[in-house]
mmCIF file of C-alpha atoms in Angstrom:
data_model
loop_
_atom_site.group_PDB
_atom_site.id
_atom_site.type_symbol
_atom_site.label_atom_id
_atom_site.label_comp_id
_atom_site.label_asym_id
_atom_site.label_seq_id
_atom_site.Cartn_x
_atom_site.Cartn_y
_atom_site.Cartn_z
ATOM 1 C CA MET K 14 34.464 23.220 10.080
ATOM 2 C CA GLY K 15 35.941 23.523 6.607
ATOM 3 C CA ILE K 16 36.734 19.824 6.364
ATOM 4 C CA VAL K 17 33.236 18.873 7.579
ATOM 5 C CA ARG K 18 31.715 21.031 4.844
ATOM 6 C CA LYS K 19 33.936 19.447 2.234
ATOM 7 C CA VAL K 20 33.063 15.933 3.380
ATOM 8 C CA LEU K 21 29.343 16.783 3.407
ATOM 9 C CA GLY K 22 29.680 18.353 -0.017
ATOM 10 C CA VAL K 23 31.398 15.257 -1.420
ATOM 11 C CA LEU K 24 28.752 13.008 0.170
ATOM 12 C CA LEU K 25 25.972 15.149 -1.269
ATOM 13 C CA LEU K 26 27.528 15.009 -4.735
ATOM 14 C CA ALA K 27 27.849 11.234 -4.415
ATOM 15 C CA VAL K 28 24.198 10.929 -3.403
ATOM 16 C CA ILE K 29 23.093 13.186 -6.244
ATOM 17 C CA GLY K 30 25.172 11.045 -8.600
ATOM 18 C CA LEU K 31 23.487 7.915 -7.291
ATOM 19 C CA VAL K 32 20.041 9.424 -7.684
ATOM 20 C CA GLY K 33 20.887 10.553 -11.187
ATOM 21 C CA ALA K 34 22.174 7.085 -12.032
ATOM 22 C CA ALA K 35 19.228 5.289 -10.428
ATOM 23 C CA PRO K 36 16.733 3.926 -12.882
ATOM 24 C CA ALA K 37 13.571 5.949 -13.048
ATOM 25 C CA ALA K 38 10.619 4.389 -11.311
ATOM 26 C CA VAL K 39 8.315 2.985 -13.930
ATOM 27 C CA ALA K 40 4.676 3.671 -13.276
ATOM 28 C CA VAL K 41 2.351 0.798 -14.110
ATOM 29 C CA THR K 42 -1.348 0.442 -13.576
ATOM 30 C CA PRO K 43 -2.689 -2.682 -11.838
ATOM 31 C CA VAL K 44 -2.350 -5.901 -13.824
ATOM 32 C CA ASP K 45 -5.680 -7.059 -12.396
ATOM 33 C CA ILE K 46 -8.389 -5.732 -10.095
ATOM 34 C CA VAL K 47 -10.643 -8.049 -8.128
ATOM 35 C CA VAL K 48 -13.518 -6.546 -6.153
ATOM 36 C CA GLU K 49 -15.295 -8.784 -3.653
ATOM 37 C CA ASP K 50 -17.796 -6.387 -2.098
ATOM 38 C CA ARG K 51 -19.582 -8.815 0.207
ATOM 39 C CA ALA K 52 -20.734 -5.903 2.401
ATOM 40 C CA GLY K 53 -22.371 -4.200 -0.589
ATOM 41 C CA VAL K 54 -20.951 -0.769 0.250
ATOM 42 C CA LEU K 55 -18.765 0.061 -2.753
ATOM 43 C CA ASP K 56 -19.706 1.867 -5.947
ATOM 44 C CA GLU K 57 -17.827 -0.306 -8.437
ATOM 45 C CA ASN K 58 -18.605 2.137 -11.275
ATOM 46 C CA THR K 59 -16.443 4.667 -9.418
ATOM 47 C CA LEU K 60 -13.996 2.301 -7.737
ATOM 48 C CA VAL K 61 -12.788 0.219 -10.671
ATOM 49 C CA PRO K 62 -11.904 3.097 -13.056
ATOM 50 C CA ALA K 63 -10.200 4.977 -10.201
ATOM 51 C CA VAL K 64 -8.099 1.931 -9.254
ATOM 52 C CA GLN K 65 -7.317 1.241 -12.929
ATOM 53 C CA ALA K 66 -5.763 4.728 -13.112
ATOM 54 C CA ILE K 67 -3.564 4.295 -10.006
ATOM 55 C CA GLU K 68 0.099 3.793 -10.831
ATOM 56 C CA PHE K 69 2.304 1.358 -8.915
ATOM 57 C CA TYR K 70 6.087 0.997 -9.114
ATOM 58 C CA GLN K 71 5.784 -2.690 -10.046
ATOM 59 C CA PRO K 72 3.024 -4.693 -11.780
ATOM 60 C CA THR K 73 0.544 -5.381 -8.987
ATOM 61 C CA LYS K 74 -2.737 -7.247 -8.669
ATOM 62 C CA VAL K 75 -5.174 -5.278 -6.506
ATOM 63 C CA ALA K 76 -7.888 -7.079 -4.563
ATOM 64 C CA VAL K 77 -10.591 -5.330 -2.567
ATOM 65 C CA TYR K 78 -12.570 -7.333 -0.036
ATOM 66 C CA THR K 79 -15.415 -6.063 2.122
ATOM 67 C CA TYR K 80 -17.578 -7.959 4.567
ATOM 68 C CA ASN K 81 -19.924 -7.130 7.430
ATOM 69 C CA GLY K 82 -18.224 -8.214 10.621
ATOM 70 C CA SER K 83 -18.138 -6.635 14.053
ATOM 71 C CA ALA K 84 -15.786 -4.536 16.167
ATOM 72 C CA SER K 85 -14.697 -7.677 18.006
ATOM 73 C CA ALA K 86 -14.136 -9.725 14.839
ATOM 74 C CA ASN K 87 -10.593 -10.498 13.708
ATOM 75 C CA LEU K 88 -10.269 -8.942 10.256
ATOM 76 C CA ASN K 89 -6.946 -10.708 9.612
ATOM 77 C CA GLU K 90 -8.495 -14.126 10.224
ATOM 78 C CA GLU K 91 -11.547 -13.264 8.111
ATOM 79 C CA VAL K 92 -9.468 -12.141 5.114
ATOM 80 C CA LEU K 93 -7.377 -15.311 5.314
ATOM 81 C CA ARG K 94 -10.491 -17.500 5.670
ATOM 82 C CA PHE K 95 -12.084 -15.803 2.660
ATOM 83 C CA ALA K 96 -8.935 -16.118 0.549
ATOM 84 C CA ARG K 97 -8.587 -19.824 1.329
ATOM 85 C CA ALA K 98 -12.249 -20.489 0.517
ATOM 86 C CA GLU K 99 -12.809 -18.189 -2.470
ATOM 87 C CA HIS K 100 -9.443 -17.051 -3.854
ATOM 88 C CA PRO K 101 -6.693 -19.601 -3.183
ATOM 89 C CA GLU K 102 -4.606 -17.813 -5.836
ATOM 90 C CA TRP K 103 -4.192 -14.988 -3.299
ATOM 91 C CA ILE K 104 -2.080 -17.322 -1.166
ATOM 92 C CA SER K 105 1.471 -18.462 -1.932
ATOM 93 C CA GLU K 106 2.090 -22.012 -3.133
ATOM 94 C CA ASP K 107 3.365 -23.050 0.293
ATOM 95 C CA GLY K 108 0.139 -21.723 1.852
ATOM 96 C CA GLN K 109 2.049 -19.615 4.375
ATOM 97 C CA LYS K 110 2.060 -16.132 2.844
ATOM 98 C CA TRP K 111 0.172 -13.887 0.486
ATOM 99 C CA ALA K 112 0.938 -14.436 -3.191
ATOM 100 C CA ASN K 113 3.649 -12.370 -4.826
ATOM 101 C CA GLY K 114 2.475 -9.352 -6.774
ATOM 102 C CA LEU K 115 -0.683 -8.985 -4.645
ATOM 103 C CA PHE K 116 -2.063 -6.042 -2.661
ATOM 104 C CA ILE K 117 -5.314 -6.606 -0.757
ATOM 105 C CA PHE K 118 -7.330 -3.762 0.739
ATOM 106 C CA ALA K 119 -9.925 -5.148 3.150
ATOM 107 C CA LEU K 120 -12.763 -3.304 4.821
ATOM 108 C CA ASP K 121 -15.341 -4.171 7.468
ATOM 109 C CA PRO K 122 -17.775 -1.228 7.496
ATOM 110 C CA VAL K 123 -19.846 -2.642 10.380
ATOM 111 C CA GLY K 124 -16.871 -3.373 12.639
ATOM 112 C CA ARG K 125 -15.112 -0.234 11.387
ATOM 113 C CA GLN K 126 -11.895 -2.072 10.538
ATOM 114 C CA VAL K 127 -9.519 -1.748 7.620
ATOM 115 C CA GLY K 128 -6.611 -3.994 6.708
ATOM 116 C CA THR K 129 -3.906 -4.215 4.085
ATOM 117 C CA TYR K 130 -2.183 -7.399 2.992
ATOM 118 C CA MET K 131 0.653 -7.882 0.523
ATOM 119 C CA GLY K 132 2.732 -10.551 -1.098
ATOM 120 C CA GLU K 133 6.297 -10.891 0.177
ATOM 121 C CA ASP K 134 7.561 -8.949 -2.845
ATOM 122 C CA ARG K 135 5.198 -6.053 -2.091
ATOM 123 C CA LYS K 136 5.636 -5.845 1.688
ATOM 124 C CA VAL K 137 6.056 -2.522 3.436
ATOM 125 C CA SER K 138 7.028 -1.760 7.024
ATOM 126 C CA LEU K 139 4.402 -1.812 9.772
ATOM 127 C CA GLU K 140 4.662 1.978 9.928
ATOM 128 C CA GLN K 141 3.986 2.256 6.193
ATOM 129 C CA ARG K 142 1.097 -0.206 6.460
ATOM 130 C CA GLU K 143 -0.410 1.993 9.150
ATOM 131 C CA ASP K 144 0.159 5.009 6.882
ATOM 132 C CA ILE K 145 -1.768 3.289 4.076
ATOM 133 C CA GLN K 146 -4.662 2.514 6.400
ATOM 134 C CA ASN K 147 -4.647 6.000 7.911
ATOM 135 C CA ALA K 148 -4.926 7.521 4.431
ATOM 136 C CA SER K 149 -8.407 6.023 4.226
ATOM 137 C CA LYS K 150 -9.681 6.358 7.784
ATOM 138 C CA GLU K 151 -11.067 9.901 7.694
ATOM 139 C CA LEU K 152 -13.176 9.052 4.666
ATOM 140 C CA LEU K 153 -14.206 5.709 6.142
ATOM 141 C CA ARG K 154 -15.287 7.410 9.396
ATOM 142 C CA ASP K 155 -17.721 9.409 7.261
ATOM 143 C CA ALA K 156 -18.969 6.191 5.603
ATOM 144 C CA GLN K 157 -17.363 7.176 2.301
ATOM 145 C CA TRP K 158 -16.485 3.557 1.611
ATOM 146 C CA THR K 159 -15.557 3.871 -2.055
ATOM 147 C CA GLU K 160 -13.524 7.055 -1.636
ATOM 148 C CA GLY K 161 -11.776 5.680 1.451
ATOM 149 C CA THR K 162 -10.872 2.501 -0.389
ATOM 150 C CA ILE K 163 -9.469 4.489 -3.316
ATOM 151 C CA ALA K 164 -7.442 6.692 -0.931
ATOM 152 C CA GLY K 165 -5.971 3.625 0.776
ATOM 153 C CA ILE K 166 -5.036 1.990 -2.518
ATOM 154 C CA GLU K 167 -3.489 5.237 -3.786
ATOM 155 C CA ARG K 168 -1.333 5.512 -0.661
ATOM 156 C CA GLY K 169 -0.397 1.860 -1.003
ATOM 157 C CA ALA K 170 0.743 2.500 -4.564
ATOM 158 C CA ASP K 171 2.909 5.366 -3.276
ATOM 159 C CA LEU K 172 4.662 3.128 -0.747
ATOM 160 C CA ILE K 173 4.749 -0.404 -2.164
ATOM 161 C CA ASN K 174 8.120 -1.048 -3.836
ATOM 162 C CA GLN K 175 8.962 2.631 -3.534
ATOM 163 C CA PRO K 176 12.439 3.266 -4.979
ATOM 164 C CA TRP K 177 15.018 3.912 -2.264
ATOM 165 C CA TYR K 178 15.653 7.468 -3.420
ATOM 166 C CA ARG K 179 12.002 8.424 -2.847
ATOM 167 C CA PHE K 180 11.969 7.549 0.850
ATOM 168 C CA THR K 181 11.319 10.590 3.033
ATOM 169 C CA ALA K 182 14.098 9.663 5.466
ATOM 170 C CA PHE K 183 16.589 9.649 2.596
ATOM 171 C CA LEU K 184 15.431 13.046 1.355
ATOM 172 C CA VAL K 185 15.466 14.546 4.862
ATOM 173 C CA ALA K 186 18.961 13.179 5.523
ATOM 174 C CA ALA K 187 20.249 14.567 2.244
ATOM 175 C CA TRP K 188 18.682 17.962 2.946
ATOM 176 C CA THR K 189 19.931 18.025 6.558
ATOM 177 C CA GLY K 190 23.412 17.088 5.424
ATOM 178 C CA THR K 191 23.623 20.063 3.104
ATOM 179 C CA ARG K 192 22.422 22.485 5.788
ATOM 180 C CA ALA K 193 24.694 21.161 8.552
ATOM 181 C CA GLY K 194 27.691 23.142 7.382
#
């Protein structure tokens, strides 16, 4: 057991050294905010200042899109259709992906759907995307459209381009490693 403790101790010191040497995450507010409230459910006087105060790890353009669809509508197709028609700058030059630096929060209050879309340089895992959407769902269930949108964007800012040393799995592994001995 003594050697295992020593190895874990050395590994922990190495990890702490890496964390100490890692550049601090720079917090930056959105470089641009675009609100396309086609459903007419958001209070922009509350939404815009709240989103302006949210800090991301990298300069990010935030777009909010709402529309009145239906439960059977395909939100993904609608957001893409809207972007192509109204905001081609949201799409990459090759037309195949979302533009770099972009985070879109989309909401269909009638169909009760929420979606998140990101440029390749802002992508998160499917699990994290679900986490972002879930952060807003309780508020959205209560028809708190503005507050739900803010909550989703805040969670997105927490996860998009999150530095490696802030990942929960990393912190749990480091903690578990120190307690194993």
